[in-house]
Coordinates of C-alpha atoms in Angstrom, one line a residue:
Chain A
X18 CA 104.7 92.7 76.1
X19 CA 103.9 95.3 73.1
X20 CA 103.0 92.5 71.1
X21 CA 100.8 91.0 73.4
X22 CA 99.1 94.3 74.0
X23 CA 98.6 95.4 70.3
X24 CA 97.1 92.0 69.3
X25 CA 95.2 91.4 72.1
X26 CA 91.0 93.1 72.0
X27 CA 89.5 92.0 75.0
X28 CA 85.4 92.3 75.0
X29 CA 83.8 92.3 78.8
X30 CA 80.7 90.4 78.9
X31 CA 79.8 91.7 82.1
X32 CA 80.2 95.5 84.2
X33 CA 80.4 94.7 88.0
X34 CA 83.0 95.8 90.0
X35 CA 85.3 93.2 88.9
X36 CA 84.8 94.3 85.1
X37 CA 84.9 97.3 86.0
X38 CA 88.7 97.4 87.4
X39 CA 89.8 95.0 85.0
X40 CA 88.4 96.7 82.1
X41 CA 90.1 100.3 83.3
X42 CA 93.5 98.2 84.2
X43 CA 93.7 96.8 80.8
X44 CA 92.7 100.1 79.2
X45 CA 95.7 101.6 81.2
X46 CA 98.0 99.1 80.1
X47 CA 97.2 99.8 76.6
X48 CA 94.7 97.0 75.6
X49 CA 91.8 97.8 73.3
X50 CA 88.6 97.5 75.2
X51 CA 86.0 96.7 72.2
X52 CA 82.9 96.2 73.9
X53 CA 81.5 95.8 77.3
X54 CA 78.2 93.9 77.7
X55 CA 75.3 94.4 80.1
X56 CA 71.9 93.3 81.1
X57 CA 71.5 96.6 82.3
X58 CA 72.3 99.9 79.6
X59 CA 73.4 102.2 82.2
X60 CA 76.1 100.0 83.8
X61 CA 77.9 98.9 79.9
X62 CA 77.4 102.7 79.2
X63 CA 79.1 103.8 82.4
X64 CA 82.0 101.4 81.9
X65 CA 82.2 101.7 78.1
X66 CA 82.5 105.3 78.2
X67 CA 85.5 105.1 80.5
X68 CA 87.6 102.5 78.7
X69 CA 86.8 103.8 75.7
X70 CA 84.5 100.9 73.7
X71 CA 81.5 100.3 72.5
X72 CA 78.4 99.0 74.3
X73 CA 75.8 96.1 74.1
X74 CA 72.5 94.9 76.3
X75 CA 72.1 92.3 73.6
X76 CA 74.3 89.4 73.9
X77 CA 73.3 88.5 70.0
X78 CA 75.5 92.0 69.2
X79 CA 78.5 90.9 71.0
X80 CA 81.4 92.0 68.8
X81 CA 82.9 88.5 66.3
X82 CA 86.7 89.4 66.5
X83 CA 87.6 90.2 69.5
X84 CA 91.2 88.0 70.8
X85 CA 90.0 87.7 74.2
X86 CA 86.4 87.5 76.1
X87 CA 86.8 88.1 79.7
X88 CA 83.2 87.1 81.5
X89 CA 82.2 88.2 84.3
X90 CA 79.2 87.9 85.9
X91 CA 77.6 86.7 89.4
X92 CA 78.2 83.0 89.1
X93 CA 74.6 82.2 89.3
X94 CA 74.2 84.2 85.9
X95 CA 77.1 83.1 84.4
X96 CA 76.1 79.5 84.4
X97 CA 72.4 80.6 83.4
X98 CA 73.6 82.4 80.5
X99 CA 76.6 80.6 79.3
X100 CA 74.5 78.9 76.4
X101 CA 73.6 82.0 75.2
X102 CA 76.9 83.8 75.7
X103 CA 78.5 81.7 73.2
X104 CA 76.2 80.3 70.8
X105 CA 77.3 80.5 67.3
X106 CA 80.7 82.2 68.3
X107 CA 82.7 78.3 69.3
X108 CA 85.5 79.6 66.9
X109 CA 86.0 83.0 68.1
X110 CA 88.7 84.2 70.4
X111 CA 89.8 82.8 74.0
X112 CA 87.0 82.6 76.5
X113 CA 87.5 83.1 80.1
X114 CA 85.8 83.6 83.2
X115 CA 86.9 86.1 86.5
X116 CA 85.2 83.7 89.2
X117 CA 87.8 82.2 92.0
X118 CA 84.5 79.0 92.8
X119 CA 83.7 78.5 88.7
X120 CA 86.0 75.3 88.1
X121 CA 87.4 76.1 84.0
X122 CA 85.3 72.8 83.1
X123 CA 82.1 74.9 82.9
X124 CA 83.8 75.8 79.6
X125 CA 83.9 71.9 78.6
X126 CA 81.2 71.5 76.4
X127 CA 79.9 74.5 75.8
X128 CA 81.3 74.3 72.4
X129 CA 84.3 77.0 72.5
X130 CA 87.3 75.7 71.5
X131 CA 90.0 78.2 73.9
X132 CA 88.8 78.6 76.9
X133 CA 90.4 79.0 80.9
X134 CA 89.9 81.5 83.8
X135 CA 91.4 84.9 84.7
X136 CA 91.1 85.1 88.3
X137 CA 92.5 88.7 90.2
X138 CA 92.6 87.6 93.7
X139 CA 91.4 90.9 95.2
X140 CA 88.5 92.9 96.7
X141 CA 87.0 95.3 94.5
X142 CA 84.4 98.5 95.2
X143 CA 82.9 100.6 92.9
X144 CA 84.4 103.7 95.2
X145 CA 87.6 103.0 95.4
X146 CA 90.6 102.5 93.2
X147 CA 93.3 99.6 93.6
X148 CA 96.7 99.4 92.3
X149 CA 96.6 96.0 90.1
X150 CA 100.6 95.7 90.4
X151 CA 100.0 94.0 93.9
X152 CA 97.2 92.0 93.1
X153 CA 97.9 88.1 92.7
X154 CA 96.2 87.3 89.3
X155 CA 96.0 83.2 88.7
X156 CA 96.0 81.9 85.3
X157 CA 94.5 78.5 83.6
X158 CA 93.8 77.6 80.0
X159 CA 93.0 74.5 78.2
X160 CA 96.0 74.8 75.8
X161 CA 99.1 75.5 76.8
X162 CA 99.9 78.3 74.5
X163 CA 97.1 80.1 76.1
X164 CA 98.1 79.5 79.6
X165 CA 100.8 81.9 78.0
X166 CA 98.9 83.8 76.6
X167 CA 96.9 84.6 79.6
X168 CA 100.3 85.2 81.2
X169 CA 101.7 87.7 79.3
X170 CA 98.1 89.6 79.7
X171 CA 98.5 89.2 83.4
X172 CA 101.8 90.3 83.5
X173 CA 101.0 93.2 82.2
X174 CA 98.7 94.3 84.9
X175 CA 100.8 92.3 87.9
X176 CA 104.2 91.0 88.6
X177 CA 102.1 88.4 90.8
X178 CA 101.1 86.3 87.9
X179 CA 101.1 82.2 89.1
X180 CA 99.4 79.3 87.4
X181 CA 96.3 77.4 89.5
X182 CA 94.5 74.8 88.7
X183 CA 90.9 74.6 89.3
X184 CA 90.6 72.8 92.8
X185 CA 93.3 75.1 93.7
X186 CA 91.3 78.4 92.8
X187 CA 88.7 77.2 94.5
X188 CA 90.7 76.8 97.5
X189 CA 92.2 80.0 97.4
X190 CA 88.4 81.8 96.8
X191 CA 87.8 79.8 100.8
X192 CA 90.9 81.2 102.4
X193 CA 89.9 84.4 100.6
X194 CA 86.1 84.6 102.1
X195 CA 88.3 84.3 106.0
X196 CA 90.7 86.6 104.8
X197 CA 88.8 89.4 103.3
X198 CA 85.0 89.4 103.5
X199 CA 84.8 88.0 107.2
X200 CA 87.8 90.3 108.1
X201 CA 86.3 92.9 106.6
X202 CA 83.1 92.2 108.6
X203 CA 84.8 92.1 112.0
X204 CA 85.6 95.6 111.1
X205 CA 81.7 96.1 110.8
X206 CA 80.6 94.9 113.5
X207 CA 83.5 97.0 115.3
X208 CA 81.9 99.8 113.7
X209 CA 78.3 98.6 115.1
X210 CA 80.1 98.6 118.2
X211 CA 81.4 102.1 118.7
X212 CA 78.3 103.7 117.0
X213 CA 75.9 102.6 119.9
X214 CA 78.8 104.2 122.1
X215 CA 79.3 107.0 120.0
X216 CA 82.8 106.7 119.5
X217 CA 84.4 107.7 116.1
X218 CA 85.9 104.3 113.7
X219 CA 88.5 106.0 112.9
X220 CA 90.3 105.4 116.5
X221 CA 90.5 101.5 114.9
X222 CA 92.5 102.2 112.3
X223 CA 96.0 102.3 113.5
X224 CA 95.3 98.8 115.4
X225 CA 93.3 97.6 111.9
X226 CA 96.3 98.8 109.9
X227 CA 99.1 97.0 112.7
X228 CA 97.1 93.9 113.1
X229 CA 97.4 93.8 109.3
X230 CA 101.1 94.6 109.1
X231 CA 101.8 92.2 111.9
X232 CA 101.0 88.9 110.0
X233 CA 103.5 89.8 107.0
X234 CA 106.3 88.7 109.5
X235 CA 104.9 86.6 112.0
X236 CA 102.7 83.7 111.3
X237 CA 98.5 84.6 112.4
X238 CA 98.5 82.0 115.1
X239 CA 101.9 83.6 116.9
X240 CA 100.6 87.5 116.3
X241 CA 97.3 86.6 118.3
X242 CA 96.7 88.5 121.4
X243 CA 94.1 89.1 123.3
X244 CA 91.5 87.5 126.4
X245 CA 90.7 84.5 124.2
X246 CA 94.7 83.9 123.1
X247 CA 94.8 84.1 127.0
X248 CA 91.5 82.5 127.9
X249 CA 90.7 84.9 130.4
X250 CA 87.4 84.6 131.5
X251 CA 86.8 87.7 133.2
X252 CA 87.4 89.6 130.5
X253 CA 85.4 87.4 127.9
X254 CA 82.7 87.1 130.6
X255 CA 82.5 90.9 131.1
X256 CA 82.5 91.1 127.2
X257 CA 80.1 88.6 126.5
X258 CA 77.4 91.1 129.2
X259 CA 78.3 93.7 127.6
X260 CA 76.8 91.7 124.2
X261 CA 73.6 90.9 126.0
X262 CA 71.6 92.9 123.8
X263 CA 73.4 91.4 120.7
X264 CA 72.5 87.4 120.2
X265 CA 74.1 87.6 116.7
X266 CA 77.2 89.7 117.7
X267 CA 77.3 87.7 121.3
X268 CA 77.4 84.3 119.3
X269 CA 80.3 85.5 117.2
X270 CA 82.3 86.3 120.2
X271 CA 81.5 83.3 121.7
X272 CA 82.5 81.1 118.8
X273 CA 85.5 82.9 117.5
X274 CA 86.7 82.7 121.2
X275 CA 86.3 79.3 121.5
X276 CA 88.2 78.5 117.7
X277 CA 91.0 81.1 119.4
X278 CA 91.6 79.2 122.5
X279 CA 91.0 75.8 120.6
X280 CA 93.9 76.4 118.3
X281 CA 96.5 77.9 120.7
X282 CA 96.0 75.0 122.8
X283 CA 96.1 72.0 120.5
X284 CA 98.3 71.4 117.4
X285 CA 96.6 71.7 113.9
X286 CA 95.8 68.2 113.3
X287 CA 93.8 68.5 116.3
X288 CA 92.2 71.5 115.2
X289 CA 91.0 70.0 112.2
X290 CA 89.1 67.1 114.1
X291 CA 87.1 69.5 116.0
Chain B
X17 CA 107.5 118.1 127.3
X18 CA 110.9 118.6 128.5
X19 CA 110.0 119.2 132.3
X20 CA 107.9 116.2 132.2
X21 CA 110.4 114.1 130.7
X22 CA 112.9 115.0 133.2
X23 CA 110.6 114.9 136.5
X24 CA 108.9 111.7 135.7
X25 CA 110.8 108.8 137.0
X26 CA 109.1 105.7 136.1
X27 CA 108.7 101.8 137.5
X28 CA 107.1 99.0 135.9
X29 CA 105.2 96.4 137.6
X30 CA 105.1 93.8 134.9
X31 CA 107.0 92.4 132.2
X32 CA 105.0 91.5 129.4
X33 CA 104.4 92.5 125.7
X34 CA 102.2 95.8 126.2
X35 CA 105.1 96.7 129.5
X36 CA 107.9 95.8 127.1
X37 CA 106.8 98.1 124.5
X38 CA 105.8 101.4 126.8
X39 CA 109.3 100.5 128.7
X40 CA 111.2 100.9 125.6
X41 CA 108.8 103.7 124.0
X42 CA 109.4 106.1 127.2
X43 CA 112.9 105.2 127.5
X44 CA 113.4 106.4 124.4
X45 CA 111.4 109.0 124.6
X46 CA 114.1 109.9 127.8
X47 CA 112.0 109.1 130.4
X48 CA 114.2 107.1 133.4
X49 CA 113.1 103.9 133.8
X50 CA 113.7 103.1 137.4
X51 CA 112.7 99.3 138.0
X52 CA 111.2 96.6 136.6
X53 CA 109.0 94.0 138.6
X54 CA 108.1 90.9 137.7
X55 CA 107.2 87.5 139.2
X56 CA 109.3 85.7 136.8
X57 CA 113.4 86.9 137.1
X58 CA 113.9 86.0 133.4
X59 CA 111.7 88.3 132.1
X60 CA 112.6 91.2 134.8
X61 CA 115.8 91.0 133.9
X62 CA 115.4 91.2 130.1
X63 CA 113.1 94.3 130.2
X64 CA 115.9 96.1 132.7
X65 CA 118.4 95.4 130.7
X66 CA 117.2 97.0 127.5
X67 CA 115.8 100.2 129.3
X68 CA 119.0 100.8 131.3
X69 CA 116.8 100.1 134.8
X70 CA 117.0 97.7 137.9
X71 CA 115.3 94.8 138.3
X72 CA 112.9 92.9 141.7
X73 CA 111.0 89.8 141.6
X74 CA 110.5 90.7 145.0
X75 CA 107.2 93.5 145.3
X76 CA 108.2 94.4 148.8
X77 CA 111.8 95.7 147.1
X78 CA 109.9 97.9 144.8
X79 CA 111.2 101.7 144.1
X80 CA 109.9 104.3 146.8
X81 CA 110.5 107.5 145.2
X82 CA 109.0 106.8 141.3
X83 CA 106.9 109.3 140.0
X84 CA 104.9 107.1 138.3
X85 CA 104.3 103.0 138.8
X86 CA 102.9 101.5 135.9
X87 CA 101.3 98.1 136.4
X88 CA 101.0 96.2 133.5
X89 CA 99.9 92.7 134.6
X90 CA 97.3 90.1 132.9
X91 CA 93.6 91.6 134.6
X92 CA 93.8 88.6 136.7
X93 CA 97.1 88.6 138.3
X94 CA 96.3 92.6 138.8
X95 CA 92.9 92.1 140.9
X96 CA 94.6 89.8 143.0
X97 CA 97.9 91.1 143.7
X98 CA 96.7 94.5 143.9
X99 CA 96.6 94.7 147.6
X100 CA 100.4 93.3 148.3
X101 CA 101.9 96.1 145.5
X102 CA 100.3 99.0 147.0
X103 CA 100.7 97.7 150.5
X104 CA 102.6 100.5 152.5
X105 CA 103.2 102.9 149.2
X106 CA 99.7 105.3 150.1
X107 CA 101.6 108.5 149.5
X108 CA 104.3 107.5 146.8
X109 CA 103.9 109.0 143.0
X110 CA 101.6 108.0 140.7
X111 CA 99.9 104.7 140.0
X112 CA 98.3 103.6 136.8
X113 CA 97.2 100.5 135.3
X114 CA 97.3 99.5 131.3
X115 CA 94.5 97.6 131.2
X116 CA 91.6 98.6 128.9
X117 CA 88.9 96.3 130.6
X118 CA 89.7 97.1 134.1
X119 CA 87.6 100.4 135.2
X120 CA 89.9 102.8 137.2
X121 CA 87.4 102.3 140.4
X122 CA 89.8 99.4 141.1
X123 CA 92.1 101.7 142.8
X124 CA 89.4 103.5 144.7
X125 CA 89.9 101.5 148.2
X126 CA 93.4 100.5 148.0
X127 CA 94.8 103.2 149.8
X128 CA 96.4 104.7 147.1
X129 CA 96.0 108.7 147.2
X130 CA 96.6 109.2 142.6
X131 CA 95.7 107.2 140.4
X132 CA 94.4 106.6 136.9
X133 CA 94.8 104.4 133.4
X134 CA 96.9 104.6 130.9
X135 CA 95.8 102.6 128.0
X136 CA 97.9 102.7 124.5
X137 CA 95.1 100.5 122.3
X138 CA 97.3 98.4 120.2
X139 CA 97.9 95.1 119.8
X140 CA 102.0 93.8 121.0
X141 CA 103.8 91.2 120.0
X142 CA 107.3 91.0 121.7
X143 CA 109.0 89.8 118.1
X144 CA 107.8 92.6 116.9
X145 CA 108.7 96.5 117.1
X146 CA 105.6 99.1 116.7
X147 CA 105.6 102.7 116.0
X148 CA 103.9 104.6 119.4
X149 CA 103.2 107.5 117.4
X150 CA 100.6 106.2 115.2
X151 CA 99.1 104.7 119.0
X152 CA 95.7 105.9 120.3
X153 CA 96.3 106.4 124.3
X154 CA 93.6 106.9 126.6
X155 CA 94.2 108.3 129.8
X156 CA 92.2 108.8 133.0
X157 CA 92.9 109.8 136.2
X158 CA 91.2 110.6 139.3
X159 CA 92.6 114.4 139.9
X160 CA 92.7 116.9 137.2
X161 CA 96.1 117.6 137.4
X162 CA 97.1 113.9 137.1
X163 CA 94.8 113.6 133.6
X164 CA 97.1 116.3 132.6
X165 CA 100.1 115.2 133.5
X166 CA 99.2 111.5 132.1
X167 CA 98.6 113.5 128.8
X168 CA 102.1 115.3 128.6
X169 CA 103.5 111.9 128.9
X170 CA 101.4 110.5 126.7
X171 CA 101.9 113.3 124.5
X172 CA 105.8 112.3 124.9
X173 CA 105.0 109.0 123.1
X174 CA 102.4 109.8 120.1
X175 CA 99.9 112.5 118.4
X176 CA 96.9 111.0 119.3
X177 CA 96.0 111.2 123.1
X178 CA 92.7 110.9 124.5
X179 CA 90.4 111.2 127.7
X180 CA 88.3 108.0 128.0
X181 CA 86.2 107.2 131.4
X182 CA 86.2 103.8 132.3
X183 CA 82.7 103.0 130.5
X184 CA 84.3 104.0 127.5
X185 CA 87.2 102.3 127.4
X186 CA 85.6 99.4 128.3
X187 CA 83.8 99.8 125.0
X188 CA 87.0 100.1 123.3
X189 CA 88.3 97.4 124.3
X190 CA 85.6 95.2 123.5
X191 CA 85.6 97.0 119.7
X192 CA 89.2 96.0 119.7
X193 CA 88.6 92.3 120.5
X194 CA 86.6 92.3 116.8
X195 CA 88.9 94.6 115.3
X196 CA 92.1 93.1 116.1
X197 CA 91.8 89.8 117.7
X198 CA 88.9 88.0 115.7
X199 CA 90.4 89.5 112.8
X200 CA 94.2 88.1 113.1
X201 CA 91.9 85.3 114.2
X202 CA 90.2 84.6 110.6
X203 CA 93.9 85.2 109.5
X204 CA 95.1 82.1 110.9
X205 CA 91.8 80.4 110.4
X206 CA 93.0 81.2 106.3
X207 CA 96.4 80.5 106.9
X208 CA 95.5 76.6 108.3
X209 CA 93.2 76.3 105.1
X210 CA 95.8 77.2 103.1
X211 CA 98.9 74.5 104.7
X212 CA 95.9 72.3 104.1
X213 CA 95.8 72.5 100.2
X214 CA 99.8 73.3 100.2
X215 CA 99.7 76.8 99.8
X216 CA 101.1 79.7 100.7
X217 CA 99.7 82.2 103.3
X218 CA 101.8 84.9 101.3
X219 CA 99.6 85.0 98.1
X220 CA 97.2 86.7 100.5
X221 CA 98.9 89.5 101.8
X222 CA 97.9 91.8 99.1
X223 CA 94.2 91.2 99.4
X224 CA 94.6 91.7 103.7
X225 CA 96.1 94.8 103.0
X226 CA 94.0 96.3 101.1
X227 CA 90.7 95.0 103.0
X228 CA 92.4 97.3 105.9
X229 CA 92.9 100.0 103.7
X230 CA 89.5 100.3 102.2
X231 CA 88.0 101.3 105.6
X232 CA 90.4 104.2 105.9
X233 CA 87.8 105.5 102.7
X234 CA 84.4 103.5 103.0
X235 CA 82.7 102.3 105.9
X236 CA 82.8 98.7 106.5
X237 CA 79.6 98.3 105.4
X238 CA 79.8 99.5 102.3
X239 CA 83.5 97.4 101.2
X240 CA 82.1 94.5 102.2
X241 CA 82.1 92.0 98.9
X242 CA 82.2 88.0 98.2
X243 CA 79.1 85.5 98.2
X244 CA 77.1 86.5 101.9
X245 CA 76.6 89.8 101.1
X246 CA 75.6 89.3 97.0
X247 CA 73.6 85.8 99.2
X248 CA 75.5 83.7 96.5
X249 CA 73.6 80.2 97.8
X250 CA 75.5 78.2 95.2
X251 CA 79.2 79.5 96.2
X252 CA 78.4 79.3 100.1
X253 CA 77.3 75.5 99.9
X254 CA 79.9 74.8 97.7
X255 CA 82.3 76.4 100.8
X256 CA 80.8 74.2 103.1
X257 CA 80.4 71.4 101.4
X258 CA 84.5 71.9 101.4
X259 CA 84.6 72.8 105.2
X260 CA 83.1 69.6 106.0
X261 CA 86.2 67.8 107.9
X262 CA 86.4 71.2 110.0
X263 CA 83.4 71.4 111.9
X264 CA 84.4 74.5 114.1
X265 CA 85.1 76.1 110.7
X266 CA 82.3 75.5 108.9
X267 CA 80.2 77.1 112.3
X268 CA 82.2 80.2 111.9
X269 CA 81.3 80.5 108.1
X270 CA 77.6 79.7 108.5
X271 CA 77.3 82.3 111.5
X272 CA 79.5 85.2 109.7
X273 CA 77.8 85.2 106.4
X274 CA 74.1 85.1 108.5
X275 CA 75.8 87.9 110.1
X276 CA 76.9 89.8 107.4
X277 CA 73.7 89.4 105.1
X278 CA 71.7 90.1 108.2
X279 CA 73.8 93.3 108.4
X280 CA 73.2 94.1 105.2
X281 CA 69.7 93.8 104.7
X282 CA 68.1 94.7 107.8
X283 CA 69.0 98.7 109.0
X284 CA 71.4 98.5 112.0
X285 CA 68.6 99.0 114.6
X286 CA 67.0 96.4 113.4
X287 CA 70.2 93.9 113.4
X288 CA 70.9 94.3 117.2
X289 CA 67.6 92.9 117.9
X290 CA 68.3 89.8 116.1

């Protein structure tokens, strides 16, 4: 671990929330943050100043001898840039990207020689700080001593450090978008909900935080409750009335109702057909 | 508390998970349970059993002299046999239903001199115990003096007790259809896109937890992250392009992330014209 540590400068190329948590994560575990890149000054300054390294807007002054080159960038910009990023600097240092949906053969022939992927599986905000110890960090490399590499690094921050191929990151980045960002926007719209009735969000949270803690020891399709679970049309009838002056929100019920019911009722093979 | 406890004898009409859970929660709390109904003799039996009480299938048998009759029945099953439990019982104790959805005004011409709601908003499972005191309970009652006493008993069980009209917790309960049930919903929906690319749905409890956490601190709106809200076109036909042997999934996705960017862009008057 120490040696790992010591030997191991990382350069961010890249200051989004991602970079941003990784950066202070591996600053806390002792790496040497070099350099942090941006297009924009005042978000490589901001995240510079707080791990400690230098800062660039100009990817021509990206430091030569750093070990490790974490990018991490919106995907769309990431492949846009990716020429530039590593033009003249094929020998340097291992290469790897943050993106769950970026297979590692973007890397193929750009011309760098070590290259793979460093993916956190996690949800990261500006405002709010995570503890990296319970976040599942997937590893991939093109050599094998960098897959170990990139394992000792991870291990560092995590004691959730696993192997994925690329098809398999990319399939764990789908089941993420359900689990997280459409979760998390249920809990919007519940918030949409209880503002035009002037009641406070806060009275979700205990059945947010149960409906969370249920599924560690049941499976999601046994924990279900509900009308839908129930298909009792009353209820959803009332509820969808009550939506009238909601098309969006009124769809979404109507739908997620439907996949509720749909599942409960036939097995998953089934489901899958539908 | 104490008085309460001791004066308020207590029989269930119903058998389910939410009259499994109360049964237990004011046993324990040392309320006597006095009877259980229910249709089926199985599960009357069961729920006796563990709260020390006897046990009908048979509503003409039920208790005369309980001071409170909770009825805990699906919505349905209450509207119809509504008539047959409170037939002959005008003048006895207390009655209150558990339902969030159904207003109290359903007691209004059945004779029934008190009456009112008593609605813990959580989500039961029976495999699984819960905490009451971490429970939101709204109560309602048509006297004064029975909204009070529906409070102390309430306030036997957990900290946070609430009035809520019937409008209101009609809105609640719709909130909690998005908050809990379409949420455990898009758990499952990840956990069957996980069996179907062999992994497991494990590797995700980390990144559930903390999308429930983060709204303890930000509002939903503002934790929301992944490729709808950033409109990342590339990742979200890529994710369809995937979802394409699941055509009830792919709906969801396309009509969540619309949602969510809609939400995001547009100020929230705006969205619930859409």
């Amino acid at each position: 671990m120490e040696n790992v540590v010591k030997n191991t400068s990382v350069v961010f190329v890249g200051a989004g929330n991602l970079a941003t948590h990784l950066a202070r994560a591996l600053h806390k575990a002792g790496f040497r943050i070099q350099q942090v890149y941006s297009r924009t000054e005042e978000a490589a300054r901001v995240l510079a100043k707080c791990v400690d390294a230098g800062f660039t807007t100009d990817l021509e002054a990206l430091s030569a001898d750093a070990a490790l080159y974490i990018v991490s960038l919106k995907d769309a910009a990431f492949t846009e840039l990716l020429p530039e990023i590593v033009a003249g600097r094929e020998h340097q240092g291992m290469w790897v990207h943050t993106a769950g949906s970026i297979p590692m053969s973007v890397w193929k022939n750009s011309g760098v020689e070590r290259y793979g992927v460093f993916y956190p599986m996690q949800t990261f905000s500006k405002q709010r700080e995570v503890d990296f110890s319970q976040i599942p960090l997937f590893v991939e490399a093109n050599r094998p001593s960098d897959v170990q590499m990139l394992k000792e690094i991870a291990g560092c921050l995590t004691t959730k450090v696993m192997e994925a191929d690329s098809e398999q990151r990319k399939s764990l980045h789908l089941a993420a978008v359900f689990a997280c960002n459409f979760t998390n926007h249920m809990y919007a719209l519940t918030e949409e909900l209880l503002q035009k009735y002037n009641l406070p969000f806060d009275v979700m949270l205990p059945l947010i935080d149960e409906t969370a803690r249920k599924v560690h020891e049941l499976h999601p399709k046994n924990a279900q409750t509900g009308p839908a679970v129930r298909y009792d049309e009353n209820v959803m009838n009332a509820h969808l009335r009550m939506l009238e002056g909601e098309p969006c929100m009124q769809e979404i019920y109507k739908l997620i109702s439907q996949s509720i019911h749909i599942l409960d009722k036939k097995n998953n093979d089934e489901y899958h057909k539908l």
